Coordinates of C-alpha atoms and ligand atoms in Angstrom, one line a residue:
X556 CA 24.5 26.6 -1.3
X557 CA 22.4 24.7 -3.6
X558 CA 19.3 26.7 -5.1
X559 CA 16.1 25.6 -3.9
X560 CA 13.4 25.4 -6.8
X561 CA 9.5 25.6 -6.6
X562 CA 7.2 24.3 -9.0
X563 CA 4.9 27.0 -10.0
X564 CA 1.3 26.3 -10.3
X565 CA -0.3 26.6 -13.6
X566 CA -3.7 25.7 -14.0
X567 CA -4.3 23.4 -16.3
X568 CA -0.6 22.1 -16.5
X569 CA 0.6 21.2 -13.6
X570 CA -1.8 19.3 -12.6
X571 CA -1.6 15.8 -9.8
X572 CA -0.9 13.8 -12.7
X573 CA 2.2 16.0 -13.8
X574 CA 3.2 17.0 -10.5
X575 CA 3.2 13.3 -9.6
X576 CA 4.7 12.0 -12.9
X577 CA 7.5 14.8 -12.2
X578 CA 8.3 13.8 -9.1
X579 CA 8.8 10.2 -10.2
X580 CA 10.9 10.3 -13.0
X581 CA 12.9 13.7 -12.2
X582 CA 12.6 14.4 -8.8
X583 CA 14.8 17.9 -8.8
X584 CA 11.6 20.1 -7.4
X585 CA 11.7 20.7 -3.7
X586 CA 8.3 21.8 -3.4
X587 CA 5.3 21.7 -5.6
X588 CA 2.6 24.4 -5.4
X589 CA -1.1 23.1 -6.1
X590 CA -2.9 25.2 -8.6
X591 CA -5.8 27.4 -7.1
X592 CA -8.8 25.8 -5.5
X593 CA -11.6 28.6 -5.0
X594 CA -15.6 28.7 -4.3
X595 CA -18.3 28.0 -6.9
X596 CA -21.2 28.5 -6.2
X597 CA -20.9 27.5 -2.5
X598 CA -18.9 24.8 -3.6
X599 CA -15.4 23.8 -4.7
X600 CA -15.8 22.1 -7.9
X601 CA -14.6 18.4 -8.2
X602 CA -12.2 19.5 -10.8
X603 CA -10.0 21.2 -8.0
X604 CA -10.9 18.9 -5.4
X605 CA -9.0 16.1 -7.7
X606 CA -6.0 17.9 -6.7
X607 CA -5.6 18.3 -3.5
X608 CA -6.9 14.2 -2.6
X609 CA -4.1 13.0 -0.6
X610 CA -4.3 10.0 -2.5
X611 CA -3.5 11.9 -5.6
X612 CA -0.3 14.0 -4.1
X613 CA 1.7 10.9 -2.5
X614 CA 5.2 11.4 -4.0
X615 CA 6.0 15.1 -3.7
X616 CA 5.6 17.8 -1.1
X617 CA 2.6 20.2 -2.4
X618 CA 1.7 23.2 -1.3
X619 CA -2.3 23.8 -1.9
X620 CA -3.0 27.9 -3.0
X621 CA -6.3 29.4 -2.1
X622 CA -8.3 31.6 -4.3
X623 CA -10.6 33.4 -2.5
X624 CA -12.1 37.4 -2.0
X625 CA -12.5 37.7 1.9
X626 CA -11.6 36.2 4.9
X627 CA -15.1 33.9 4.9
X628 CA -14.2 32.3 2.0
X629 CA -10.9 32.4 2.8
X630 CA -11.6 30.2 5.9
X631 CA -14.1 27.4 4.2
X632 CA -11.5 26.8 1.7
X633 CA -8.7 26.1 4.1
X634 CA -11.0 24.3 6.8
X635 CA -11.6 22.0 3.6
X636 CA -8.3 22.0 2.9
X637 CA -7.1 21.3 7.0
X638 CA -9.8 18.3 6.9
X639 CA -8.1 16.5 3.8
X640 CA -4.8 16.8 6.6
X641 CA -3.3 19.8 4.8
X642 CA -1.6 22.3 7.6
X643 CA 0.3 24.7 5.0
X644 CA -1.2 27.1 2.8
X645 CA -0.4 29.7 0.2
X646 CA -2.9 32.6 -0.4
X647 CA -3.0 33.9 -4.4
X648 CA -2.9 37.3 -4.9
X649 CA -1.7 37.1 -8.3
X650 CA -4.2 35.8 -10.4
X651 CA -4.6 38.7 -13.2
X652 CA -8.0 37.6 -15.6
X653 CA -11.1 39.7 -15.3
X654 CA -13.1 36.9 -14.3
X655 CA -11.2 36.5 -11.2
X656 CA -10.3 40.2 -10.1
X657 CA -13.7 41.9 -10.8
X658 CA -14.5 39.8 -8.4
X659 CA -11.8 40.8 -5.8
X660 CA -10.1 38.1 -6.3
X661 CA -6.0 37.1 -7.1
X662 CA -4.3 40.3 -8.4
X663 CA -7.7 42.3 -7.5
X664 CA -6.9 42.1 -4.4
X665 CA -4.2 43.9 -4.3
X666 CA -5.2 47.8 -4.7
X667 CA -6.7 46.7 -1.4
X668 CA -4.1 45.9 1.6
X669 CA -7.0 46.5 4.5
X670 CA -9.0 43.1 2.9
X671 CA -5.7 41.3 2.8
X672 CA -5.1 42.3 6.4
X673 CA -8.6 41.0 7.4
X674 CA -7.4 37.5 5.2
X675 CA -4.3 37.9 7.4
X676 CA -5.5 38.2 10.9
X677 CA -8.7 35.7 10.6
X678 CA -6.0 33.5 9.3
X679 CA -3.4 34.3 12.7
X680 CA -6.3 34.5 15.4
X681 CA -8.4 31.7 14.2
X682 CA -6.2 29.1 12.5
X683 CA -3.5 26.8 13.1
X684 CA -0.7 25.6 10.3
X685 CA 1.4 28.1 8.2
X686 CA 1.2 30.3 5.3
X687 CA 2.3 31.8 2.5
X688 CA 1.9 34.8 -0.2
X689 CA 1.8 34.5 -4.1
X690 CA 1.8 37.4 -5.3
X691 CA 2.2 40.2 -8.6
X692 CA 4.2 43.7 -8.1
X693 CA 0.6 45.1 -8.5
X694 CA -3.0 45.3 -10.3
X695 CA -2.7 48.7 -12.1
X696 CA 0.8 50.1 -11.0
X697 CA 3.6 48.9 -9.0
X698 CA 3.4 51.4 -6.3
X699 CA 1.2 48.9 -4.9
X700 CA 3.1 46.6 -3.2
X701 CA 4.7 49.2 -0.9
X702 CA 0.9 48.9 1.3
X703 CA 0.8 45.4 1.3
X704 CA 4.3 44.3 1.7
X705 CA 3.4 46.8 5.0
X706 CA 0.3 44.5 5.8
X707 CA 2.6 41.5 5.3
X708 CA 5.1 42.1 7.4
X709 CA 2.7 42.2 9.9
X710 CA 2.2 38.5 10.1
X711 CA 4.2 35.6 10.6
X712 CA 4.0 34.5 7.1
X713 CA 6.4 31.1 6.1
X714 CA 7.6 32.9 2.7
X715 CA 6.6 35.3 -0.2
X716 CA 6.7 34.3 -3.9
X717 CA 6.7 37.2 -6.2
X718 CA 6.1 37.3 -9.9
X719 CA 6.7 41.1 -10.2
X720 CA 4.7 41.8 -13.0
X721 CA 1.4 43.8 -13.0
X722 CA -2.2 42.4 -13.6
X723 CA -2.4 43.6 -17.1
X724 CA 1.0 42.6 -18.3
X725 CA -0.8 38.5 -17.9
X726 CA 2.8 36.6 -18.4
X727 CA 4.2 38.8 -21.0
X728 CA 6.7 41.9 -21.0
X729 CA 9.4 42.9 -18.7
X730 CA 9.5 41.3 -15.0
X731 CA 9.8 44.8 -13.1
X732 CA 12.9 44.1 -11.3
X733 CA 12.9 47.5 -9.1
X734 CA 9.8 46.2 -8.1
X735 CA 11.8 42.9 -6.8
X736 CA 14.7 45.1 -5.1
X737 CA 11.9 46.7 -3.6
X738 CA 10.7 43.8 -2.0
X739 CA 14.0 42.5 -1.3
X740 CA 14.7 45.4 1.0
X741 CA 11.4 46.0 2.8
X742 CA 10.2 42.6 3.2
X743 CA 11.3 40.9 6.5
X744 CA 10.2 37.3 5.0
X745 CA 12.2 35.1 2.8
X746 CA 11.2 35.9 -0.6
X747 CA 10.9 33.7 -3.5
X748 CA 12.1 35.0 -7.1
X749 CA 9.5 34.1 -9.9
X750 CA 9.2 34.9 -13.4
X751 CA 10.7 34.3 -17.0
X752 CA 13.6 31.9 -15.9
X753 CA 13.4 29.8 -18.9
X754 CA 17.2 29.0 -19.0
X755 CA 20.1 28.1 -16.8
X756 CA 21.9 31.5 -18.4
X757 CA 18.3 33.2 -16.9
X758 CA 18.4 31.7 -13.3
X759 CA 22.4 33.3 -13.1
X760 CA 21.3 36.5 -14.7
X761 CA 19.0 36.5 -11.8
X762 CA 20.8 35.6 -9.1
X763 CA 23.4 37.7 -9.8
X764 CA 20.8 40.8 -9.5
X765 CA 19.3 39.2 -6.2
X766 CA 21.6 37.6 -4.8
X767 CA 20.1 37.3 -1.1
X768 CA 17.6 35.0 -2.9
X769 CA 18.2 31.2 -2.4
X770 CA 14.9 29.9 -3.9
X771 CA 13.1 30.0 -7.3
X772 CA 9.8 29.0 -8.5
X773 CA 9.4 28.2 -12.1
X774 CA 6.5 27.8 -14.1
X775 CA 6.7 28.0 -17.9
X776 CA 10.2 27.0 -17.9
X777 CA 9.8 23.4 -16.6
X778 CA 7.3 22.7 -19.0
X779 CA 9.1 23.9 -21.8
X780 CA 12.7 21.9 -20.3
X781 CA 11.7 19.6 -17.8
X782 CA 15.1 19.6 -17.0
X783 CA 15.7 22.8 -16.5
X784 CA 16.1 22.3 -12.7
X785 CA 18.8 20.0 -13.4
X786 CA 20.7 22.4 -15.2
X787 CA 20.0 24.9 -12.5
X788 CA 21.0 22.6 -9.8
X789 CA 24.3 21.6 -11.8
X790 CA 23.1 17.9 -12.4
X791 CA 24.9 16.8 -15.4
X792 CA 23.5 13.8 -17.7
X793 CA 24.2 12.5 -20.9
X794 CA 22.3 13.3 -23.9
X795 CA 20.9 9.8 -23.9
X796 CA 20.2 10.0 -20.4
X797 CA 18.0 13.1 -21.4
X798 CA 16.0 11.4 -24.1
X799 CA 15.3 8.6 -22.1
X800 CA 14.0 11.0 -18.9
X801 CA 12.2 12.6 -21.2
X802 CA 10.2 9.8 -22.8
X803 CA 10.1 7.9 -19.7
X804 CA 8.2 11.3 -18.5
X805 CA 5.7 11.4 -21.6
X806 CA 4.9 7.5 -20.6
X807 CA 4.2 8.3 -16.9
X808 CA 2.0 10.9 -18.4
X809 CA 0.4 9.0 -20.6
X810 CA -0.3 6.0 -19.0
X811 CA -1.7 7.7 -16.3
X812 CA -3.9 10.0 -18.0
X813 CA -5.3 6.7 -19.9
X814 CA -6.1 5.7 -16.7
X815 CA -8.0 7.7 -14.9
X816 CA -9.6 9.7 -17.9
X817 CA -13.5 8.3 -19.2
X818 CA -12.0 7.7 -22.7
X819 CA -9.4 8.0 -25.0
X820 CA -10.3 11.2 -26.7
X821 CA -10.0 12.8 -23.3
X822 CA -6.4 11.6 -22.5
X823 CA -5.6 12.4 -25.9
X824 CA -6.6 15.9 -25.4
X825 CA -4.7 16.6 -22.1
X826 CA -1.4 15.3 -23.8
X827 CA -2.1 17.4 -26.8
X828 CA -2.2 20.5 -24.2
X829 CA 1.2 19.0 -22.5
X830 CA 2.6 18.9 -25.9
X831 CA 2.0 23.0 -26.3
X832 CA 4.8 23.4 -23.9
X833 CA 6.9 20.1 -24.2
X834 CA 7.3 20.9 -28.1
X835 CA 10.4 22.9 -26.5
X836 CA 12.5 20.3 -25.7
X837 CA 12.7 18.8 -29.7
X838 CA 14.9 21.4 -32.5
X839 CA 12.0 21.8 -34.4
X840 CA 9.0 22.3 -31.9
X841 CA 6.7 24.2 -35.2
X842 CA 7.1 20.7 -37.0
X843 CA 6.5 18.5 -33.8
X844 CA 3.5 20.5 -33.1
X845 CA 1.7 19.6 -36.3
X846 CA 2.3 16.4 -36.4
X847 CA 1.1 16.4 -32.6
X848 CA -2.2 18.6 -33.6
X849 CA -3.4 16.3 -36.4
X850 CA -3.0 13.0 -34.5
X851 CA -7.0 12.1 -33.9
X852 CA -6.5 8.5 -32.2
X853 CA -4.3 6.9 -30.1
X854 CA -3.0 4.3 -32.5
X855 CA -1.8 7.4 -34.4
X856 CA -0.3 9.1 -31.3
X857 CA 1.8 6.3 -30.2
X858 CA 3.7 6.2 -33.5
X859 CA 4.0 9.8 -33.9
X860 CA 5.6 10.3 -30.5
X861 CA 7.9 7.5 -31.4
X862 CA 8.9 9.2 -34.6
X863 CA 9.7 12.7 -32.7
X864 CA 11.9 11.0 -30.1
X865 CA 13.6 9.0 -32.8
X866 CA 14.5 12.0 -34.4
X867 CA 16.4 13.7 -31.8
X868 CA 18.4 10.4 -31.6
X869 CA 19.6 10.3 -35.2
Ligands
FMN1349 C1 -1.6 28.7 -17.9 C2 -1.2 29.3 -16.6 C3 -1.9 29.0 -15.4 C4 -1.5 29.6 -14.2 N1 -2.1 29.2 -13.0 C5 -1.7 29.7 -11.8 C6 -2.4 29.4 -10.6 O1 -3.3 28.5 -10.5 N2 -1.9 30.0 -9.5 C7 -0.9 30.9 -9.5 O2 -0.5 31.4 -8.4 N3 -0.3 31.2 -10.6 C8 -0.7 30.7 -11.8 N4 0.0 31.0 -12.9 C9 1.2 31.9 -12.8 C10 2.5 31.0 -12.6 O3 2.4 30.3 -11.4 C11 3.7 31.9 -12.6 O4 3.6 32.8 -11.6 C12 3.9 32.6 -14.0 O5 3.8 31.7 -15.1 C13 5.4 33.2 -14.0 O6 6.3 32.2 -13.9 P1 7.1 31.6 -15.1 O7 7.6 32.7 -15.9 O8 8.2 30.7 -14.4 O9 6.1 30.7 -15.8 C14 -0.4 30.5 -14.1 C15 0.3 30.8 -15.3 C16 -0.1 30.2 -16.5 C17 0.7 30.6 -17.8

């Protein structure tokens, strides 16, 4: 059977005009998870509400994740969410920066299954649609996730994506894996692997430990190889065919950041930040990173881009 992959969401990256210029050029993702929207001062920001506009998510199944501390909030984000014709949801409990958790939020939520039960059931009793769980191993320790994968499995959920790290790891050191066998045997949804598969040598290391897992969300590892699902998925392609995706993708990007951002400088700056992780897919990503940092104008940009893709060609 063919693996299933998930776009993670990452804030800042995979935003609607990557997750749409994705879909467009590559196509490989079978589902594409919205980065968090959550509550600001009564309000969801317009920065967030950009990304779950249907107009803005027309060429790729998204998932919208909600970001919230109790079941109130809970409910006015996915009542705003319902209203813009959404009927799936995924709840984060994974979310690991201080901002977010000293406010019970994300990860901070986790050391405390009876508020995730009340998220639950106001979810179950009040709502229609379906749901599902992003989640860490744990805030402060991995014994965590035996209470809430109990509360869990006391709800119809759709799936459970875990990332079994621990708040205060953020996205560095080792994925606990008992932690994943753990949930492998006690949960009674289909779970979703997550973490550190940067490689198609990682995703078979993987599924060789879990094998009862057919579907893998990857975050850092698309950005850094957009084609990475390809390789997972056993999609072969020249290594012209490669260069040209790849490029093709940077246009889409551009273009579209040009047009929807007030000036220049602005869609400048988000490529710059796309760069950060793209700078993987070129040999020398230290060299193609300068020449990407010092670029101040578009005029310079264009040329420089040129230069890097004509240099993997030679
Ligand atoms: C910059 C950044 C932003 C992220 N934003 C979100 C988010 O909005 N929601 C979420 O559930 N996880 C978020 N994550 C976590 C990723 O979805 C994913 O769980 C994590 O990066 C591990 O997967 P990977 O090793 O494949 O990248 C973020 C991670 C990073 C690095």
């Amino acid at each position: 059977m063919e693996a299933k992959i998930y776009m993670a969401p990452l804030q800042g990256f995979t935003d609607y005009v990557y997750r749409e210029s994705y879909a467009k050029v590559f196509g490989t993702v079978d589902r594409y998870f919205i980065p968090y929207i959550s509550v600001k001062n009564d309000a969801i920001p317009n920065k967030y509400m950009r990304e779950i506009l249907p107009e803005n998510n027309t060429q790729s199944i998204v998932v919208p994740q909600i970001l919230a501390k109790d079941a109130a909030e809970f409910d006015f984000l996915k009542n705003v969410l319902a209203d813009h014709g959404y009927s799936e949801f995924n709840l984060n409990l994974g979310c690991p920066y201080p901002m977010v958790t000293n406010r019970g939020k994300g990860s901070g939520l986790l050391p405390f299954p009876e508020e995730i039960y009340k998220i639950l059931d106001h979810f179950y009793c009040s709502g229609k649609g379906e749901l599902s769980v992003k989640l860490r191993a744990g805030y402060k320790s991995a014994d965590e996730i035996k209470d809430v994968i109990n509360v869990l499995n006391q709800f119809p959920l759709k799936e459970v994506i875990l990332h079994a790290r621990l708040a205060g790891q953020l996205y560095s050191g080792e994925i606990d894996e008992n932690a994943f066998s753990y949930a492998t045997q006690n949960l009674k949804h289909k779970l979703v692997y997550n973490g550190d598969i940067f490689s198609k040598q990682d995703f078979i290391d993987k599924q060789n430990k879990f094998p009862g897992i057919d579907t893998w969300m990857l975050g850092r590892g698309i950005l850094m190889n957009p084609l990475l699902p390809h390789e997972i998925k056993g999609i072969d392609i020249s290594e012209k065919e490669r260069t040209d995706l790849l490029y093709t993708f940077h246009q889409t990007m551009l273009e579209h950041y040009l047009e929807i951002m007030d000036n220049e400088g602005n869609a400048l700056n988000k490529m710059k930040q796309f760069w950060s992780y793209f700078a993987h897919c070129f040999p020398n990503q230290k060299k193609v990173m300068k020449h990407i940092k010092k670029v101040k104008a578009l005029n310079k940009y264009n040329p420089t881009v040129k230069s890097i893709f004509n240099e993997i060609n030679s």
